CSV table of C-alpha atoms and ligand atoms in Angstrom, one decimal:
chain,number,residue,atom,x,y,z
A,1,MET,CA,8.3,133.1,1.2
A,2,THR,CA,11.1,131.4,-0.7
A,3,GLU,CA,13.5,133.6,-2.6
A,4,ARG,CA,13.0,134.0,-6.3
A,5,PRO,CA,15.7,132.5,-8.5
A,6,PRO,CA,17.6,135.4,-10.2
A,7,ARG,CA,16.9,134.2,-13.8
A,8,ARG,CA,13.3,133.5,-14.8
A,9,LEU,CA,12.2,132.1,-18.1
A,10,LEU,CA,8.6,131.8,-19.3
A,11,LEU,CA,7.6,129.7,-22.3
A,12,VAL,CA,4.2,129.8,-24.0
A,13,HIS,CA,3.1,126.9,-26.1
A,14,ALA,CA,0.0,125.6,-27.8
A,15,HIS,CA,-0.1,121.9,-27.0
A,16,PRO,CA,1.6,119.4,-24.7
A,17,ASP,CA,4.7,118.2,-26.7
A,18,ASP,CA,5.5,121.6,-28.5
A,19,GLU,CA,7.7,122.6,-25.5
A,20,SER,CA,9.8,119.5,-25.7
A,21,ILE,CA,10.2,119.6,-29.5
A,22,ASN,CA,11.0,123.3,-29.7
A,23,ASN,CA,12.7,124.1,-26.4
A,24,GLY,CA,13.4,120.8,-24.6
A,25,ALA,CA,17.2,121.3,-24.4
A,26,THR,CA,16.9,125.0,-23.5
A,27,MET,CA,14.4,124.2,-20.7
A,28,ALA,CA,16.6,121.4,-19.3
A,29,ARG,CA,19.7,123.6,-19.4
A,30,TYR,CA,18.2,126.5,-17.6
A,31,ALA,CA,16.4,124.3,-15.0
A,32,ALA,CA,19.8,122.5,-14.4
A,33,GLU,CA,21.4,125.9,-13.9
A,34,GLY,CA,18.9,126.9,-11.3
A,35,ALA,CA,16.8,129.3,-13.3
A,36,GLN,CA,13.1,129.3,-12.8
A,37,VAL,CA,11.6,127.8,-15.9
A,38,THR,CA,7.8,128.3,-16.2
A,39,LEU,CA,5.8,126.7,-19.0
A,40,VAL,CA,2.3,127.8,-19.9
A,41,THR,CA,0.5,125.4,-22.3
A,42,CYS,CA,-2.7,126.8,-23.8
A,43,THR,CA,-4.6,123.6,-24.6
A,44,LEU,CA,-4.4,119.9,-23.7
A,45,GLY,CA,-4.2,118.9,-27.4
A,46,GLU,CA,-7.5,117.0,-27.4
A,47,ARG,CA,-7.5,116.8,-31.1
A,48,GLY,CA,-4.0,115.4,-31.6
A,49,GLU,CA,-3.7,112.2,-33.7
A,50,VAL,CA,-2.7,109.3,-31.5
A,51,ILE,CA,0.3,107.1,-32.7
A,52,PRO,CA,0.2,103.9,-30.6
A,53,PRO,CA,-2.6,101.6,-31.8
A,54,GLY,CA,-3.2,100.6,-28.2
A,55,LEU,CA,-4.1,104.2,-27.3
A,56,ALA,CA,-6.1,104.9,-30.4
A,57,HIS,CA,-9.3,104.8,-28.4
A,58,LEU,CA,-8.3,108.0,-26.6
A,59,THR,CA,-10.1,111.1,-28.0
A,60,GLY,CA,-11.4,114.4,-26.8
A,61,ALA,CA,-11.3,115.0,-23.0
A,62,ALA,CA,-9.9,111.5,-22.4
A,63,LEU,CA,-7.0,112.3,-24.7
A,64,GLY,CA,-6.5,115.7,-23.1
A,65,GLU,CA,-6.3,114.1,-19.6
A,66,TYR,CA,-3.8,111.5,-20.9
A,67,ARG,CA,-1.7,114.2,-22.6
A,68,ARG,CA,-1.7,116.1,-19.3
A,69,ARG,CA,0.1,113.2,-17.7
A,70,GLU,CA,2.5,112.9,-20.6
A,71,LEU,CA,3.3,116.6,-20.1
A,72,ALA,CA,4.0,116.0,-16.4
A,73,ALA,CA,6.3,113.0,-17.4
A,74,ALA,CA,8.1,115.2,-19.9
A,75,MET,CA,8.7,117.9,-17.4
A,76,ARG,CA,10.2,115.4,-15.0
A,77,GLU,CA,12.7,114.5,-17.8
A,78,LEU,CA,13.6,118.2,-18.2
A,79,GLY,CA,13.7,119.0,-14.5
A,80,VAL,CA,11.0,121.6,-14.9
A,81,GLU,CA,8.6,121.9,-11.9
A,82,ASP,CA,6.5,124.9,-12.8
A,83,PHE,CA,4.1,124.0,-15.7
A,84,ARG,CA,0.6,125.4,-16.0
A,85,LEU,CA,-2.4,125.4,-18.3
A,86,LEU,CA,-3.6,128.7,-19.5
A,87,GLY,CA,-6.7,129.7,-17.5
A,88,GLY,CA,-6.6,126.2,-15.8
A,89,ALA,CA,-7.0,122.8,-17.3
A,90,GLY,CA,-9.6,122.6,-20.0
A,91,ARG,CA,-10.2,126.3,-20.2
A,92,TYR,CA,-9.2,126.4,-23.9
A,93,ARG,CA,-9.7,123.4,-26.2
A,94,ASP,CA,-7.4,122.3,-29.1
A,95,SER,CA,-8.7,123.9,-32.3
A,96,GLY,CA,-7.5,121.2,-34.7
A,97,MET,CA,-5.7,121.8,-37.9
A,98,MET,CA,-6.3,124.9,-39.9
A,99,GLY,CA,-9.5,124.8,-42.0
A,100,LEU,CA,-11.3,122.0,-40.1
A,101,PRO,CA,-14.7,122.5,-38.7
A,102,ASP,CA,-13.1,122.1,-35.2
A,103,ASN,CA,-11.8,125.6,-35.7
A,104,ASP,CA,-15.4,126.8,-35.1
A,105,ASP,CA,-15.8,125.2,-31.7
A,106,PRO,CA,-16.7,128.1,-29.4
A,107,GLY,CA,-14.6,126.6,-26.6
A,108,CYS,CA,-11.4,126.3,-28.7
A,109,LEU,CA,-8.4,128.5,-28.5
A,110,TRP,CA,-8.8,129.8,-32.0
A,111,GLN,CA,-12.2,131.3,-31.0
A,112,ALA,CA,-10.8,132.7,-27.7
A,113,ASP,CA,-10.8,136.4,-27.0
A,114,VAL,CA,-7.1,137.3,-27.1
A,115,ASP,CA,-7.4,140.0,-24.4
A,116,GLU,CA,-9.2,137.6,-22.0
A,117,ALA,CA,-6.6,134.8,-22.7
A,118,ALA,CA,-3.8,137.3,-22.3
A,119,ALA,CA,-5.2,138.4,-18.9
A,120,HIS,CA,-4.7,134.8,-17.7
A,121,LEU,CA,-1.1,134.9,-18.9
A,122,LEU,CA,-0.6,138.3,-17.3
A,123,GLU,CA,-1.5,136.8,-13.9
A,124,VAL,CA,1.3,134.3,-14.4
A,125,ILE,CA,3.7,137.1,-15.4
A,126,ARG,CA,2.9,139.1,-12.4
A,127,GLU,CA,3.6,136.2,-10.2
A,128,VAL,CA,6.8,134.8,-11.9
A,129,ARG,CA,8.2,138.1,-13.2
A,130,PRO,CA,10.1,136.5,-16.0
A,131,GLN,CA,12.9,138.5,-17.7
A,132,VAL,CA,12.6,136.3,-20.8
A,133,LEU,CA,9.6,135.1,-22.8
A,134,VAL,CA,9.8,132.4,-25.5
A,135,THR,CA,7.0,131.8,-28.0
A,136,TYR,CA,6.2,131.3,-31.7
A,137,ASP,CA,6.6,133.7,-34.5
A,138,PRO,CA,3.4,135.4,-35.9
A,139,GLY,CA,2.7,132.5,-38.2
A,140,GLY,CA,2.8,130.1,-35.3
A,141,GLY,CA,5.9,128.5,-36.8
A,142,TYR,CA,3.9,126.4,-39.3
A,143,GLY,CA,0.4,127.8,-39.4
A,144,HIS,CA,-1.5,125.7,-36.8
A,145,PRO,CA,-4.3,127.9,-35.5
A,146,ASP,CA,-3.4,127.2,-31.8
A,147,HIS,CA,0.2,128.1,-32.4
A,148,ILE,CA,-0.8,131.4,-34.1
A,149,GLN,CA,-3.2,132.1,-31.3
A,150,ALA,CA,-0.5,131.2,-28.6
A,151,HIS,CA,1.8,133.8,-30.3
A,152,ARG,CA,-0.9,136.5,-30.2
A,153,ILE,CA,-1.7,135.8,-26.6
A,154,ALA,CA,1.9,135.8,-25.5
A,155,MET,CA,2.7,139.0,-27.4
A,156,ARG,CA,-0.5,140.7,-26.0
A,157,ALA,CA,0.4,139.6,-22.5
A,158,ALA,CA,3.9,141.0,-22.9
A,159,GLY,CA,2.4,144.3,-23.9
A,160,LEU,CA,0.0,144.3,-21.0
A,161,ALA,CA,2.9,143.4,-18.7
A,162,ALA,CA,4.9,146.4,-19.9
A,163,GLU,CA,1.9,148.7,-19.3
A,164,ALA,CA,1.5,147.2,-15.8
A,165,GLY,CA,5.1,147.9,-14.9
A,166,VAL,CA,6.1,144.2,-14.9
A,167,GLY,CA,7.7,144.3,-18.4
A,168,ILE,CA,9.6,141.4,-19.8
A,169,ALA,CA,13.2,142.4,-20.9
A,170,LYS,CA,13.5,140.0,-23.9
A,171,VAL,CA,11.0,138.2,-26.1
A,172,TYR,CA,12.1,135.4,-28.4
A,173,TRP,CA,10.5,133.5,-31.2
A,174,ASN,CA,11.4,129.8,-31.9
A,175,ARG,CA,13.5,129.5,-35.0
A,176,VAL,CA,15.5,127.0,-37.0
A,177,PRO,CA,18.2,128.3,-39.4
A,178,ARG,CA,17.6,127.2,-42.9
A,179,ALA,CA,21.2,126.0,-43.4
A,180,VAL,CA,21.0,123.8,-40.3
A,181,ALA,CA,17.7,122.3,-41.4
A,182,GLU,CA,19.0,121.6,-44.9
A,183,GLU,CA,22.1,119.9,-43.6
A,184,ALA,CA,20.1,117.8,-41.1
A,185,PHE,CA,17.7,116.7,-43.8
A,186,ALA,CA,20.7,115.7,-46.1
A,187,ARG,CA,22.1,113.6,-43.2
A,188,LEU,CA,18.6,112.1,-42.7
A,189,ALA,CA,18.3,111.2,-46.4
A,190,GLU,CA,21.5,109.1,-46.0
A,191,ALA,CA,20.4,107.4,-42.8
A,192,LEU,CA,16.8,106.8,-43.8
A,193,PRO,CA,17.2,103.3,-45.3
A,194,GLY,CA,18.4,102.1,-41.9
A,195,LEU,CA,15.6,103.8,-39.9
A,196,ALA,CA,12.2,102.4,-38.9
A,197,PHE,CA,10.3,105.4,-40.2
A,198,ALA,CA,8.0,105.3,-43.2
A,199,GLY,CA,9.8,108.1,-45.0
A,200,SER,CA,11.3,111.5,-44.5
A,201,ALA,CA,9.5,114.7,-43.7
A,202,VAL,CA,10.5,117.8,-45.7
A,203,LEU,CA,12.0,121.1,-44.7
A,204,GLY,CA,8.6,122.8,-44.9
A,205,ASP,CA,7.4,120.5,-42.1
A,206,VAL,CA,9.8,122.1,-39.6
A,207,PRO,CA,8.3,125.1,-37.8
A,208,GLY,CA,10.1,128.4,-37.7
A,209,VAL,CA,12.7,127.9,-40.5
A,210,VAL,CA,14.2,131.2,-41.6
A,211,ASP,CA,17.3,132.5,-43.2
A,212,ASP,CA,20.3,132.2,-41.0
A,213,ALA,CA,20.8,136.0,-40.8
A,214,ARG,CA,17.7,136.3,-38.7
A,215,ILE,CA,18.9,134.0,-36.0
A,216,THR,CA,20.1,136.1,-33.0
A,217,THR,CA,20.6,133.4,-30.4
A,218,GLU,CA,21.7,129.7,-30.3
A,219,ILE,CA,21.5,127.6,-27.2
A,220,ASP,CA,23.9,124.6,-27.3
A,221,GLY,CA,21.9,121.9,-25.7
A,222,THR,CA,24.2,119.0,-26.6
A,223,ALA,CA,24.6,118.2,-22.9
A,224,TYR,CA,20.8,118.0,-22.6
A,225,ALA,CA,20.1,116.1,-25.8
A,226,ALA,CA,19.2,112.9,-24.0
A,227,ALA,CA,16.8,114.8,-21.6
A,228,LYS,CA,15.2,116.4,-24.6
A,229,ALA,CA,14.8,113.1,-26.4
A,230,ALA,CA,13.4,111.5,-23.2
A,231,ALA,CA,10.9,114.4,-22.8
A,232,MET,CA,9.8,114.0,-26.4
A,233,ALA,CA,9.4,110.3,-26.0
A,234,ALA,CA,7.2,111.0,-22.9
A,235,HIS,CA,4.7,112.4,-25.3
A,236,ALA,CA,4.2,108.9,-26.7
A,237,THR,CA,0.7,109.5,-28.1
A,238,GLN,CA,2.2,112.2,-30.4
A,239,ILE,CA,5.9,111.5,-31.0
A,240,GLU,CA,8.1,108.5,-31.9
A,241,VAL,CA,11.7,109.1,-31.1
A,242,ALA,CA,14.8,107.4,-32.6
A,243,GLU,CA,17.6,109.7,-31.8
A,244,PRO,CA,18.7,111.9,-33.5
A,245,TYR,CA,15.4,111.7,-35.4
A,246,PHE,CA,11.7,111.7,-34.5
A,247,ALA,CA,8.4,111.4,-36.2
A,248,LEU,CA,4.9,112.7,-35.6
A,249,SER,CA,1.7,110.7,-36.4
A,250,ASN,CA,2.5,110.9,-40.2
A,251,GLN,CA,5.5,108.6,-39.4
A,252,LEU,CA,7.8,110.8,-41.4
A,253,ALA,CA,11.3,111.3,-39.9
A,254,GLN,CA,12.5,114.7,-38.9
A,255,PRO,CA,15.8,115.8,-37.3
A,256,LEU,CA,15.8,116.2,-33.6
A,257,PHE,CA,17.8,119.4,-32.9
A,258,ALA,CA,19.9,119.4,-29.8
A,259,THR,CA,21.0,123.0,-30.4
A,260,GLU,CA,18.0,125.3,-30.3
A,261,TYR,CA,17.7,128.6,-32.1
A,262,TYR,CA,15.9,131.9,-31.5
A,263,GLU,CA,15.1,135.2,-33.0
A,264,LEU,CA,15.1,138.2,-30.5
A,265,ALA,CA,11.8,139.9,-31.3
A,266,ARG,CA,11.7,142.5,-28.5
A,267,GLY,CA,14.4,143.8,-26.2
A,268,GLU,CA,18.1,144.6,-26.4
A,269,ARG,CA,20.5,142.1,-27.8
A,270,GLY,CA,23.2,141.0,-25.3
A,271,ALA,CA,26.9,140.4,-26.0
A,272,PRO,CA,27.4,137.8,-28.7
A,273,GLY,CA,29.0,134.5,-27.9
A,274,VAL,CA,29.5,132.7,-31.2
A,275,PRO,CA,30.3,133.9,-34.7
A,276,ALA,CA,27.7,132.9,-37.3
A,277,ALA,CA,28.3,132.4,-41.0
A,278,GLY,CA,26.3,134.9,-43.1
A,279,GLY,CA,25.0,137.0,-40.2
A,280,PRO,CA,25.9,138.8,-37.0
A,281,ALA,CA,27.4,136.8,-34.1
A,282,ARG,CA,24.8,135.2,-32.0
A,283,GLU,CA,24.0,135.3,-28.3
A,284,THR,CA,24.5,132.0,-26.5
A,285,ASP,CA,22.4,132.8,-23.5
A,286,LEU,CA,18.8,134.0,-23.5
A,287,PHE,CA,19.6,136.2,-20.5
A,288,ALA,CA,22.6,137.9,-22.2
A,289,GLY,CA,22.7,141.6,-21.5
A,290,ILE,CA,20.0,141.5,-18.8
A,291,GLY,CA,21.3,143.5,-15.8
A,292,ALA,CA,21.2,142.7,-12.2
A,293,PRO,CA,18.0,140.8,-11.6
A,294,SER,CA,15.4,141.9,-9.1
B,301,LIG,ZN1,1.2,122.1,-31.3
């Protein structure tokens, strides 16, 4: 048996592309530093809207299969080798946007039994033994049913892991500090006339935006910005990238953040690395404060 890398990070996401948008730089950094980075994606995103006209024929299972390959390509860009689908490919289907009839599909993630889904995740946790878990906040960042459900499953699995004696030291939620988002949108407004996007998204479109004081951790991914952009671009059915901006199928530009932010939801805060305006100093390492790994 090969030896376990000392630092092990588990990320739980709803659809292929969410990992690159939210955590691409973080994943690339820890992979490059030799940590084990494990991604669990809950659905194949079969209900995503396809951007390239040439691929518009892809729907349902065919789109899911295509997005699975996009995910593999994105992981190559980030240097991440361990990526899995919750319960196996196709176990849980994309639930579509909140309020659509798709939400009632008995096979969709929104209808899934959280305990059963969390049991699949617990198997991964038992095998990988991550010290750090990253997922969405209780609102799923922006209210998509699959993101809300991914949060519930991840948190339930973290609880089950603790009961089973394979507890995870730190659990983080994806965040963007409001001041950072506001500044980035101001820059975007100036740049917009020179960009090929139809218009600008608004701050409310960015998942996980909170007051700066709630941010506990920032990961400077500047060195991995290109890898993150390439991983996002690998999800070509879903994302159009023109660094430092990108757009989803609505063609509205958003900032592409090279520094990624987190709120520590469970666990002990480690030693701070950077001072932050309007709040306590922030960690600069998700593994900060975690003792000698086993
Ligand atoms: Zn998603």
